[in-house]
mmCIF file of C-alpha atoms and ligand atoms in Angstrom:
data_model
loop_
_atom_site.group_PDB
_atom_site.id
_atom_site.type_symbol
_atom_site.label_atom_id
_atom_site.label_comp_id
_atom_site.label_asym_id
_atom_site.label_seq_id
_atom_site.Cartn_x
_atom_site.Cartn_y
_atom_site.Cartn_z
ATOM 1 C CA MET A 1 13.087 19.404 -11.864
ATOM 2 C CA ARG A 2 11.991 18.332 -15.349
ATOM 3 C CA ILE A 3 8.734 16.957 -15.782
ATOM 4 C CA ALA A 4 7.410 15.260 -18.778
ATOM 5 C CA ILE A 5 3.540 15.142 -18.387
ATOM 6 C CA GLY A 6 1.070 13.488 -20.729
ATOM 7 C CA ALA A 7 -2.908 12.751 -20.506
ATOM 8 C CA ASP A 8 -5.548 11.468 -22.505
ATOM 9 C CA HIS A 9 -9.114 12.648 -22.972
ATOM 10 C CA ALA A 10 -9.991 11.244 -19.566
ATOM 11 C CA GLY A 11 -7.259 13.277 -17.748
ATOM 12 C CA VAL A 12 -6.532 16.316 -19.677
ATOM 13 C CA ALA A 13 -8.531 18.452 -17.261
ATOM 14 C CA LEU A 14 -6.675 16.927 -14.378
ATOM 15 C CA LYS A 15 -2.914 17.137 -16.321
ATOM 16 C CA ASP A 16 -3.741 20.868 -17.555
ATOM 17 C CA GLN A 17 -4.347 21.692 -13.553
ATOM 18 C CA LEU A 18 -1.443 19.763 -12.232
ATOM 19 C CA LYS A 19 0.863 21.366 -15.010
ATOM 20 C CA GLN A 20 -0.090 24.816 -14.094
ATOM 21 C CA TRP A 21 0.528 23.531 -10.027
ATOM 22 C CA LEU A 22 4.283 22.460 -11.248
ATOM 23 C CA ILE A 23 5.307 25.307 -12.850
ATOM 24 C CA GLU A 24 3.696 27.252 -9.749
ATOM 25 C CA ARG A 25 6.152 25.405 -7.806
ATOM 26 C CA GLY A 26 8.839 26.701 -10.244
ATOM 27 C CA ASP A 27 9.418 22.667 -11.972
ATOM 28 C CA THR A 28 9.996 23.136 -15.774
ATOM 29 C CA VAL A 29 7.193 21.213 -17.668
ATOM 30 C CA ASP A 30 7.337 19.400 -20.946
ATOM 31 C CA ASP A 31 3.817 18.601 -21.834
ATOM 32 C CA ALA A 32 3.441 15.693 -24.382
ATOM 33 C CA GLY A 33 -0.424 16.268 -24.586
ATOM 34 C CA THR A 34 -3.158 15.499 -25.107
ATOM 35 C CA HIS A 35 -4.633 19.001 -25.629
ATOM 36 C CA SER A 36 -8.267 18.835 -25.889
ATOM 37 C CA THR A 37 -11.213 16.254 -24.746
ATOM 38 C CA GLU A 38 -11.474 14.576 -27.983
ATOM 39 C CA SER A 39 -11.045 11.185 -27.902
ATOM 40 C CA VAL A 40 -7.247 9.640 -28.134
ATOM 41 C CA ASP A 41 -5.622 6.365 -26.986
ATOM 42 C CA TYR A 42 -3.338 6.506 -23.747
ATOM 43 C CA PRO A 43 -0.286 4.330 -24.956
ATOM 44 C CA ASP A 44 0.534 7.248 -27.421
ATOM 45 C CA PHE A 45 1.101 9.861 -24.482
ATOM 46 C CA ALA A 46 2.498 6.858 -22.225
ATOM 47 C CA ALA A 47 4.892 6.637 -24.942
ATOM 48 C CA ALA A 48 5.890 10.147 -25.444
ATOM 49 C CA VAL A 49 6.459 10.837 -21.623
ATOM 50 C CA SER A 50 8.272 7.713 -21.222
ATOM 51 C CA HIS A 51 10.666 8.650 -24.131
ATOM 52 C CA ARG A 52 11.416 11.770 -22.470
ATOM 53 C CA VAL A 53 12.340 10.049 -19.473
ATOM 54 C CA VAL A 54 14.454 7.229 -20.731
ATOM 55 C CA ASP A 55 16.063 10.097 -23.105
ATOM 56 C CA GLY A 56 17.220 12.118 -20.508
ATOM 57 C CA ARG A 57 15.108 14.840 -21.458
ATOM 58 C CA ALA A 58 12.858 14.879 -18.298
ATOM 59 C CA ASP A 59 13.540 13.739 -14.584
ATOM 60 C CA ARG A 60 10.455 12.339 -13.936
ATOM 61 C CA GLY A 61 6.952 11.825 -15.860
ATOM 62 C CA VAL A 62 3.371 12.545 -14.649
ATOM 63 C CA LEU A 63 0.864 10.548 -16.654
ATOM 64 C CA VAL A 64 -2.950 10.898 -16.265
ATOM 65 C CA CYS A 65 -5.717 8.744 -17.482
ATOM 66 C CA GLY A 66 -9.358 7.882 -16.119
ATOM 67 C CA THR A 67 -7.559 5.654 -13.608
ATOM 68 C CA GLY A 68 -4.004 5.613 -14.214
ATOM 69 C CA LEU A 69 -4.104 1.997 -14.793
ATOM 70 C CA GLY A 70 -3.821 1.501 -18.731
ATOM 71 C CA MET A 71 -0.829 4.625 -18.726
ATOM 72 C CA ALA A 72 0.988 2.856 -16.098
ATOM 73 C CA ILE A 73 0.746 -0.448 -18.080
ATOM 74 C CA ALA A 74 1.967 1.028 -21.322
ATOM 75 C CA ALA A 75 4.536 3.150 -19.851
ATOM 76 C CA ASN A 76 6.194 0.055 -18.285
ATOM 77 C CA LYS A 77 6.704 -1.213 -21.736
ATOM 78 C CA VAL A 78 9.394 1.132 -22.418
ATOM 79 C CA VAL A 79 12.624 0.194 -21.171
ATOM 80 C CA GLY A 80 13.740 2.055 -18.500
ATOM 81 C CA ILE A 81 10.739 3.111 -17.232
ATOM 82 C CA ARG A 82 9.169 2.020 -13.748
ATOM 83 C CA ALA A 83 5.820 3.631 -13.657
ATOM 84 C CA VAL A 84 3.335 3.158 -10.706
ATOM 85 C CA PRO A 85 -0.518 3.909 -10.649
ATOM 86 C CA ILE A 86 -0.736 5.878 -7.602
ATOM 87 C CA VAL A 87 -3.902 6.741 -5.438
ATOM 88 C CA ASP A 88 -2.470 6.871 -1.818
ATOM 89 C CA GLU A 89 0.067 8.837 -0.190
ATOM 90 C CA ALA A 90 2.045 5.716 1.667
ATOM 91 C CA SER A 91 2.377 4.118 -1.791
ATOM 92 C CA ALA A 92 3.352 7.861 -3.485
ATOM 93 C CA ARG A 93 6.286 7.500 -0.837
ATOM 94 C CA LEU A 94 6.968 4.067 -0.913
ATOM 95 C CA ALA A 95 7.117 3.869 -4.627
ATOM 96 C CA ARG A 96 10.359 5.918 -4.889
ATOM 97 C CA GLU A 97 11.704 4.676 -1.313
ATOM 98 C CA HIS A 98 11.661 1.104 -2.400
ATOM 99 C CA ASN A 99 11.124 1.003 -5.972
ATOM 100 C CA ASN A 100 12.880 4.077 -7.366
ATOM 101 C CA ALA A 101 9.749 4.813 -9.920
ATOM 102 C CA ASN A 102 10.514 7.447 -12.548
ATOM 103 C CA VAL A 103 6.827 7.661 -13.844
ATOM 104 C CA ILE A 104 3.465 8.303 -11.764
ATOM 105 C CA ALA A 105 0.416 7.318 -13.080
ATOM 106 C CA LEU A 106 -2.860 9.369 -11.759
ATOM 107 C CA GLY A 107 -6.512 8.678 -12.299
ATOM 108 C CA ALA A 108 -8.842 11.587 -12.850
ATOM 109 C CA ARG A 109 -11.977 9.711 -12.109
ATOM 110 C CA LEU A 110 -10.178 8.440 -8.929
ATOM 111 C CA THR A 111 -8.494 11.333 -7.223
ATOM 112 C CA ALA A 112 -9.511 15.003 -7.241
ATOM 113 C CA PHE A 113 -7.002 17.395 -7.817
ATOM 114 C CA GLU A 114 -5.846 18.408 -4.223
ATOM 115 C CA GLU A 115 -5.087 15.114 -3.384
ATOM 116 C CA ALA A 116 -3.400 14.561 -6.913
ATOM 117 C CA CYS A 117 -1.433 17.588 -6.169
ATOM 118 C CA GLU A 118 -0.207 15.813 -2.337
ATOM 119 C CA LEU A 119 0.428 12.581 -4.429
ATOM 120 C CA LEU A 120 2.781 14.258 -6.786
ATOM 121 C CA ARG A 121 4.350 16.314 -4.390
ATOM 122 C CA ILE A 122 5.385 13.344 -2.467
ATOM 123 C CA PHE A 123 6.538 11.305 -5.384
ATOM 124 C CA LEU A 124 8.540 14.130 -6.384
ATOM 125 C CA VAL A 125 10.263 15.335 -3.395
ATOM 126 C CA THR A 126 10.940 11.659 -1.972
ATOM 127 C CA GLU A 127 14.298 10.122 -2.315
ATOM 128 C CA TYR A 128 15.025 6.377 -3.390
ATOM 129 C CA GLN A 129 16.854 4.611 -0.286
ATOM 130 C CA GLY A 130 19.264 2.365 -2.646
ATOM 131 C CA GLY A 131 20.753 -0.185 -0.563
ATOM 132 C CA ARG A 132 19.095 -3.476 -0.299
ATOM 133 C CA HIS A 133 16.649 -2.210 -3.050
ATOM 134 C CA GLN A 134 19.035 -1.703 -5.750
ATOM 135 C CA ARG A 135 19.577 -5.365 -6.100
ATOM 136 C CA ARG A 136 15.841 -6.185 -6.588
ATOM 137 C CA ILE A 137 15.926 -2.726 -9.056
ATOM 138 C CA ASP A 138 18.602 -4.179 -11.091
ATOM 139 C CA LYS A 139 16.746 -7.481 -11.002
ATOM 140 C CA ILE A 140 13.647 -5.820 -12.858
ATOM 141 C CA SER A 141 16.167 -4.195 -15.296
ATOM 142 C CA ALA A 142 17.312 -7.634 -16.322
ATOM 143 C CA LEU A 143 13.624 -8.634 -17.281
ATOM 144 C CA ASP A 144 13.822 -6.196 -19.741
ATOM 145 C CA THR A 145 16.395 -8.684 -21.715
ATOM 146 C CA HIS A 146 15.736 -11.922 -20.347
ATOM 147 C CA SER A 147 11.910 -12.138 -19.212
HETATM 148 C C1 RB5 B 1 -10.401 5.900 -21.482
HETATM 149 O O1 RB5 B 1 -12.018 5.874 -21.257
HETATM 150 C C2 RB5 B 1 -9.922 4.875 -19.991
HETATM 151 O O2 RB5 B 1 -10.107 3.872 -20.464
HETATM 152 C C3 RB5 B 1 -8.754 5.536 -19.763
HETATM 153 O O3 RB5 B 1 -8.313 7.078 -19.481
HETATM 154 C C4 RB5 B 1 -8.003 4.775 -18.916
HETATM 155 O O4 RB5 B 1 -8.872 4.646 -17.299
HETATM 156 C C5 RB5 B 1 -7.528 3.253 -19.000
HETATM 157 O O5 RB5 B 1 -6.770 2.693 -18.228
#
């Protein structure tokens, strides 16, 4: 799978660990930064990753900040992005099955590396169920033009 990944200063250490884990899994990783703990603004990295996903350069996006919250809020401003802040395994699964989420946002201050790997693994392997959920996704997409 082609994964675009990005983080702010609060998420960079976890982002780098997840990047290595993804590479070892056999995924292709496009790292949009940041690359140091110097303070940066998370919307810049949410946008960089989100654009890679909507352009088709990446299959899924992974964002890491302190909580995952700001990243998800910012990513969802990009048309075509369905970003979810995830802290538990059921939500990781349901975000794919029901919501066809294409970006996961993780919180480095909330989730340790081992659990982040498991949340990300579930997010990557779980298929969207379609069916009745597609009508709802279509209504979400319609909000992009008529909110
Ligand atoms: C940065 O201090 C922090 O606000 C950011 O990483 C994130 O948690 C925002 O939602």
